Coordinates of N, CA and C in Angstrom, one line a residue:
M1461 N 18.9 33.3 -7.1 CA 18.7 31.9 -7.4 C 19.9 31.3 -8.2
E1462 N 20.2 30.1 -7.8 CA 21.4 29.4 -8.4 C 21.0 28.9 -9.8
S1463 N 21.9 29.1 -10.8 CA 21.6 28.7 -12.2 C 21.6 27.2 -12.2
L1464 N 21.0 26.6 -13.3 CA 20.9 25.2 -13.5 C 22.3 24.6 -13.7
E1465 N 23.1 25.3 -14.4 CA 24.5 24.9 -14.7 C 25.3 24.8 -13.3
N1466 N 25.1 25.8 -12.5 CA 25.8 25.8 -11.2 C 25.3 24.7 -10.3
R1467 N 24.0 24.4 -10.3 CA 23.4 23.3 -9.5 C 24.0 22.0 -9.9
V1468 N 24.1 21.7 -11.3 CA 24.7 20.5 -11.7 C 26.1 20.4 -11.3
I1469 N 26.9 21.4 -11.6 CA 28.3 21.4 -11.2 C 28.4 21.1 -9.7
N1470 N 27.7 21.8 -8.9 CA 27.8 21.6 -7.4 C 27.4 20.2 -7.0
F1471 N 26.4 19.6 -7.7 CA 26.0 18.3 -7.4 C 27.1 17.3 -7.6
F1472 N 27.8 17.4 -8.8 CA 28.8 16.4 -9.1 C 30.1 16.8 -8.3
N1473 N 30.3 18.0 -8.0 CA 31.4 18.4 -7.1 C 31.3 17.8 -5.8
K1474 N 30.1 17.8 -5.3 CA 29.8 17.2 -3.9 C 30.0 15.7 -3.9
W1475 N 29.6 15.0 -5.0 CA 29.6 13.5 -5.0 C 30.8 12.9 -5.6
V1476 N 31.3 13.5 -6.7 CA 32.3 12.8 -7.5 C 33.7 13.4 -7.5
L1477 N 33.7 14.7 -7.7 CA 35.0 15.3 -8.1 C 35.8 15.9 -6.9
K1478 N 35.1 16.3 -5.8 CA 35.7 16.8 -4.6 C 37.1 17.3 -4.8
D1479 N 37.2 18.6 -4.7 CA 38.5 19.3 -4.7 C 39.2 19.5 -6.1
D1480 N 38.7 18.8 -7.1 CA 39.3 18.9 -8.4 C 38.7 20.2 -9.1
K1481 N 39.5 20.7 -10.0 CA 39.0 21.8 -10.8 C 38.0 21.3 -11.7
I1482 N 36.8 21.8 -11.7 CA 35.7 21.3 -12.5 C 35.3 22.3 -13.6
S1483 N 35.0 21.7 -14.8 CA 34.6 22.6 -15.9 C 33.5 21.8 -16.7
L1484 N 33.0 22.4 -17.7 CA 31.9 21.8 -18.5 C 32.4 20.5 -19.2
D1485 N 33.8 20.5 -19.4 CA 34.4 19.3 -20.1 C 34.8 18.2 -19.2
T1486 N 34.6 18.4 -17.9 CA 35.1 17.4 -16.9 C 34.3 16.1 -17.1
I1487 N 35.0 15.0 -17.2 CA 34.4 13.7 -17.4 C 34.1 13.1 -16.0
I1488 N 32.9 12.7 -15.8 CA 32.3 12.2 -14.6 C 32.7 10.7 -14.4
N1489 N 32.5 9.9 -15.5 CA 32.7 8.5 -15.4 C 34.1 8.0 -15.6
T1490 N 35.0 8.4 -14.8 CA 36.4 7.9 -14.9 C 36.5 6.6 -14.2
I1491 N 37.6 5.9 -14.4 CA 37.8 4.6 -13.8 C 37.8 4.7 -12.2
N1492 N 38.1 5.9 -11.7 CA 38.1 6.1 -10.2 C 36.8 6.1 -9.6
L1493 N 35.7 6.2 -10.4 CA 34.3 6.2 -9.8 C 33.8 4.7 -9.8
D1494 N 33.6 4.2 -8.6 CA 33.1 2.9 -8.4 C 31.7 2.7 -9.0
R1495 N 31.5 1.6 -9.7 CA 30.2 1.3 -10.3 C 29.0 1.4 -9.4
E1496 N 29.2 0.9 -8.2 CA 28.1 0.9 -7.2 C 27.8 2.4 -6.7
D1497 N 28.9 3.1 -6.6 CA 28.7 4.5 -6.2 C 28.0 5.3 -7.3
A1498 N 28.4 5.0 -8.6 CA 27.8 5.6 -9.7 C 26.3 5.4 -9.8
I1499 N 25.8 4.2 -9.4 CA 24.4 3.9 -9.4 C 23.7 4.8 -8.4
S1500 N 24.2 4.9 -7.2 CA 23.6 5.7 -6.2 C 23.6 7.2 -6.6
I1501 N 24.7 7.6 -7.1 CA 24.8 9.0 -7.5 C 23.8 9.4 -8.6
F1502 N 23.7 8.5 -9.6 CA 22.8 8.7 -10.7 C 21.3 8.6 -10.3
E1503 N 21.0 7.7 -9.4 CA 19.7 7.7 -8.8 C 19.3 9.0 -8.1
E1504 N 20.2 9.5 -7.3 CA 20.0 10.8 -6.7 C 19.9 11.9 -7.7
F1505 N 20.7 11.9 -8.7 CA 20.6 12.9 -9.7 C 19.3 12.9 -10.4
L1506 N 18.8 11.8 -10.8 CA 17.4 11.7 -11.4 C 16.4 12.3 -10.5
T1507 N 16.4 12.0 -9.3 CA 15.5 12.5 -8.3 C 15.6 14.0 -8.1
E1508 N 16.9 14.5 -7.8 CA 17.1 15.9 -7.5 C 16.7 16.8 -8.7
F1509 N 17.0 16.3 -9.9 CA 16.8 17.2 -11.1 C 15.5 16.8 -11.9
D1510 N 14.7 15.9 -11.2 CA 13.4 15.5 -11.8 C 13.5 15.1 -13.2
I1511 N 14.4 14.2 -13.5 CA 14.6 13.6 -14.9 C 13.4 12.6 -15.0
K1512 N 12.6 12.8 -16.1 CA 11.4 12.1 -16.2 C 11.4 10.9 -17.2
S1513 N 12.4 10.9 -18.1 CA 12.4 9.9 -19.1 C 13.8 9.6 -19.6
G1514 N 13.9 8.5 -20.4 CA 15.2 8.1 -21.0 C 16.0 7.2 -20.2
Y1515 N 15.8 7.3 -18.8 CA 16.7 6.5 -18.0 C 16.5 5.0 -18.1
A1516 N 15.4 4.6 -18.6 CA 15.1 3.2 -18.8 C 16.1 2.6 -19.8
T1517 N 16.7 3.4 -20.7 CA 17.7 3.0 -21.6 C 19.1 3.1 -21.1
F1518 N 19.2 3.7 -19.9 CA 20.6 3.9 -19.3 C 21.1 2.6 -18.9
E1519 N 22.3 2.2 -19.5 CA 22.9 0.9 -19.2 C 24.2 1.2 -18.4
I1520 N 24.2 1.0 -17.1 CA 25.3 1.3 -16.2 C 26.6 0.8 -16.7
D1521 N 26.6 -0.4 -17.2 CA 27.9 -1.0 -17.6 C 28.4 -0.4 -18.9
R1522 N 27.6 0.2 -19.6 CA 28.1 0.9 -20.8 C 28.9 2.2 -20.5
Y1523 N 28.6 2.8 -19.3 CA 29.2 4.0 -19.0 C 30.2 4.0 -17.8
F1524 N 30.0 2.9 -17.0 CA 30.9 2.9 -15.7 C 31.6 1.6 -15.6
Y1525 N 32.8 1.6 -15.0 CA 33.7 0.5 -14.9 C 33.3 -0.4 -13.8
K1526 N 33.3 -1.7 -14.0 CA 33.1 -2.7 -12.9 C 34.4 -3.3 -12.7
L1527 N 35.1 -2.8 -11.7 CA 36.4 -3.2 -11.3 C 36.4 -4.5 -10.5
T1528 N 37.5 -5.3 -10.7 CA 37.6 -6.5 -9.8 C 38.0 -6.0 -8.4
F1529 N 37.8 -6.8 -7.5 CA 38.1 -6.5 -6.1 C 39.6 -5.9 -6.0
W1530 N 40.5 -6.6 -6.5 CA 41.9 -6.1 -6.4 C 42.2 -4.8 -7.2
D1531 N 41.6 -4.7 -8.3 CA 41.8 -3.4 -9.0 C 41.2 -2.3 -8.3
A1532 N 40.0 -2.5 -7.7 CA 39.4 -1.4 -6.9 C 40.2 -1.1 -5.7
L1533 N 40.8 -2.1 -5.1 CA 41.7 -1.9 -3.9 C 42.9 -1.0 -4.2
F1534 N 43.5 -1.2 -5.4 CA 44.7 -0.5 -5.7 C 44.6 0.6 -6.8
I1535 N 43.4 1.0 -7.1 CA 43.1 2.0 -8.1 C 43.9 3.3 -7.9
N1536 N 44.0 3.7 -6.7 CA 44.6 5.0 -6.4 C 46.1 4.9 -6.6
M1537 N 46.7 3.8 -6.4 CA 48.1 3.6 -6.6 C 48.6 3.3 -8.0
F1538 N 47.7 2.6 -8.7 CA 48.1 2.1 -10.1 C 47.1 2.4 -11.1
T1539 N 46.5 3.6 -11.1 CA 45.5 4.0 -12.0 C 45.8 3.7 -13.4
K1540 N 46.9 4.2 -13.9 CA 47.2 4.1 -15.3 C 47.3 2.6 -15.7
R1541 N 48.0 1.8 -14.9 CA 48.1 0.4 -15.2 C 46.8 -0.3 -15.3
I1542 N 45.9 0.0 -14.3 CA 44.6 -0.7 -14.2 C 43.7 -0.2 -15.3
E1543 N 43.8 1.1 -15.7 CA 43.0 1.7 -16.8 C 43.2 0.9 -18.1
K1544 N 44.4 0.5 -18.3 CA 44.8 -0.2 -19.6 C 44.1 -1.5 -19.7
K1545 N 43.6 -2.1 -18.6 CA 43.0 -3.4 -18.6 C 41.5 -3.4 -19.0
Y1546 N 40.9 -2.2 -19.0 CA 39.5 -2.0 -19.3 C 39.2 -1.3 -20.6
A1547 N 38.2 -1.7 -21.3 CA 37.8 -0.9 -22.5 C 37.3 0.5 -22.1
K1548 N 37.7 1.4 -22.9 CA 37.3 2.8 -22.6 C 35.8 3.0 -22.7
K1549 N 35.2 3.7 -21.8 CA 33.8 3.9 -21.8 C 33.5 5.3 -22.5
T1550 N 32.2 5.4 -23.0 CA 31.8 6.6 -23.5 C 31.8 7.7 -22.4
P1551 N 32.5 8.8 -22.6 CA 32.6 9.8 -21.5 C 31.2 10.5 -21.3
I1552 N 31.0 10.7 -20.0 CA 29.8 11.6 -19.6 C 30.4 12.8 -19.0
T1553 N 30.1 14.0 -19.6 CA 30.7 15.2 -19.1 C 29.7 16.0 -18.3
I1554 N 30.2 17.0 -17.6 CA 29.3 17.9 -16.9 C 28.4 18.6 -17.9
A1555 N 28.9 19.0 -19.1 CA 28.0 19.7 -20.1 C 26.9 18.8 -20.5
H1556 N 27.2 17.5 -20.6 CA 26.1 16.5 -21.0 C 25.0 16.5 -19.9
M1557 N 25.5 16.4 -18.7 CA 24.5 16.3 -17.6 C 23.7 17.6 -17.5
I1558 N 24.2 18.7 -17.8 CA 23.5 20.0 -17.8 C 22.4 19.9 -18.9
E1559 N 22.7 19.4 -20.0 CA 21.8 19.2 -21.1 C 20.7 18.2 -20.7
V1560 N 21.1 17.1 -20.0 CA 20.1 16.1 -19.5 C 19.1 16.9 -18.6
T1561 N 19.5 17.7 -17.8 CA 18.6 18.4 -16.9 C 17.7 19.4 -17.6
K1562 N 18.2 20.0 -18.7 CA 17.4 20.9 -19.5 C 16.3 20.1 -20.2
R1563 N 16.6 19.0 -20.7 CA 15.6 18.1 -21.5 C 14.7 17.4 -20.5
K1564 N 15.2 17.2 -19.3 CA 14.4 16.4 -18.3 C 14.4 14.9 -18.8
A1565 N 15.4 14.5 -19.5 CA 15.5 13.1 -20.1 C 17.0 12.7 -20.3
W1566 N 17.3 11.5 -19.9 CA 18.6 11.0 -20.2 C 18.7 10.7 -21.7
F1567 N 19.8 11.0 -22.3 CA 20.1 10.6 -23.7 C 21.6 10.2 -23.8
D1568 N 21.9 9.4 -24.7 CA 23.3 9.0 -24.9 C 24.2 10.1 -25.2
P1569 N 25.4 10.2 -24.5 CA 26.3 11.3 -24.7 C 26.9 11.4 -26.1
I1570 N 26.8 10.3 -26.9 CA 27.2 10.3 -28.3 C 26.3 11.2 -29.1
E1571 N 25.1 11.3 -28.8 CA 24.1 12.2 -29.4 C 24.6 13.6 -29.1
K1572 N 24.6 14.5 -30.1 CA 25.0 15.9 -29.8 C 23.8 16.7 -29.4
Y1573 N 24.0 17.7 -28.6 CA 23.0 18.5 -28.1 C 22.8 19.6 -29.1

């Protein structure tokens, strides 16, 4: 049977990180992840891992970037330049999401596990 840690890693590897080297410290909510994609991914995550509480306090704009049309269009070519235009978001790591699955509840990544 696959461990919970591996299930979470595989989930985000499938949806977000594709081909990147993934670790517990890998940040999920980079500027390269479209806000609308983030909503879909997190909805699927809540369902797949049966997260039962806390998500009512989850504010998508607090954690994910809402890029302008032009920034989204050119993000792969000018990542560093575009990144400077936006306030840095609280990072959500793989380790945090593993802890969310253990608790069966979303909690702010600033809180320590």
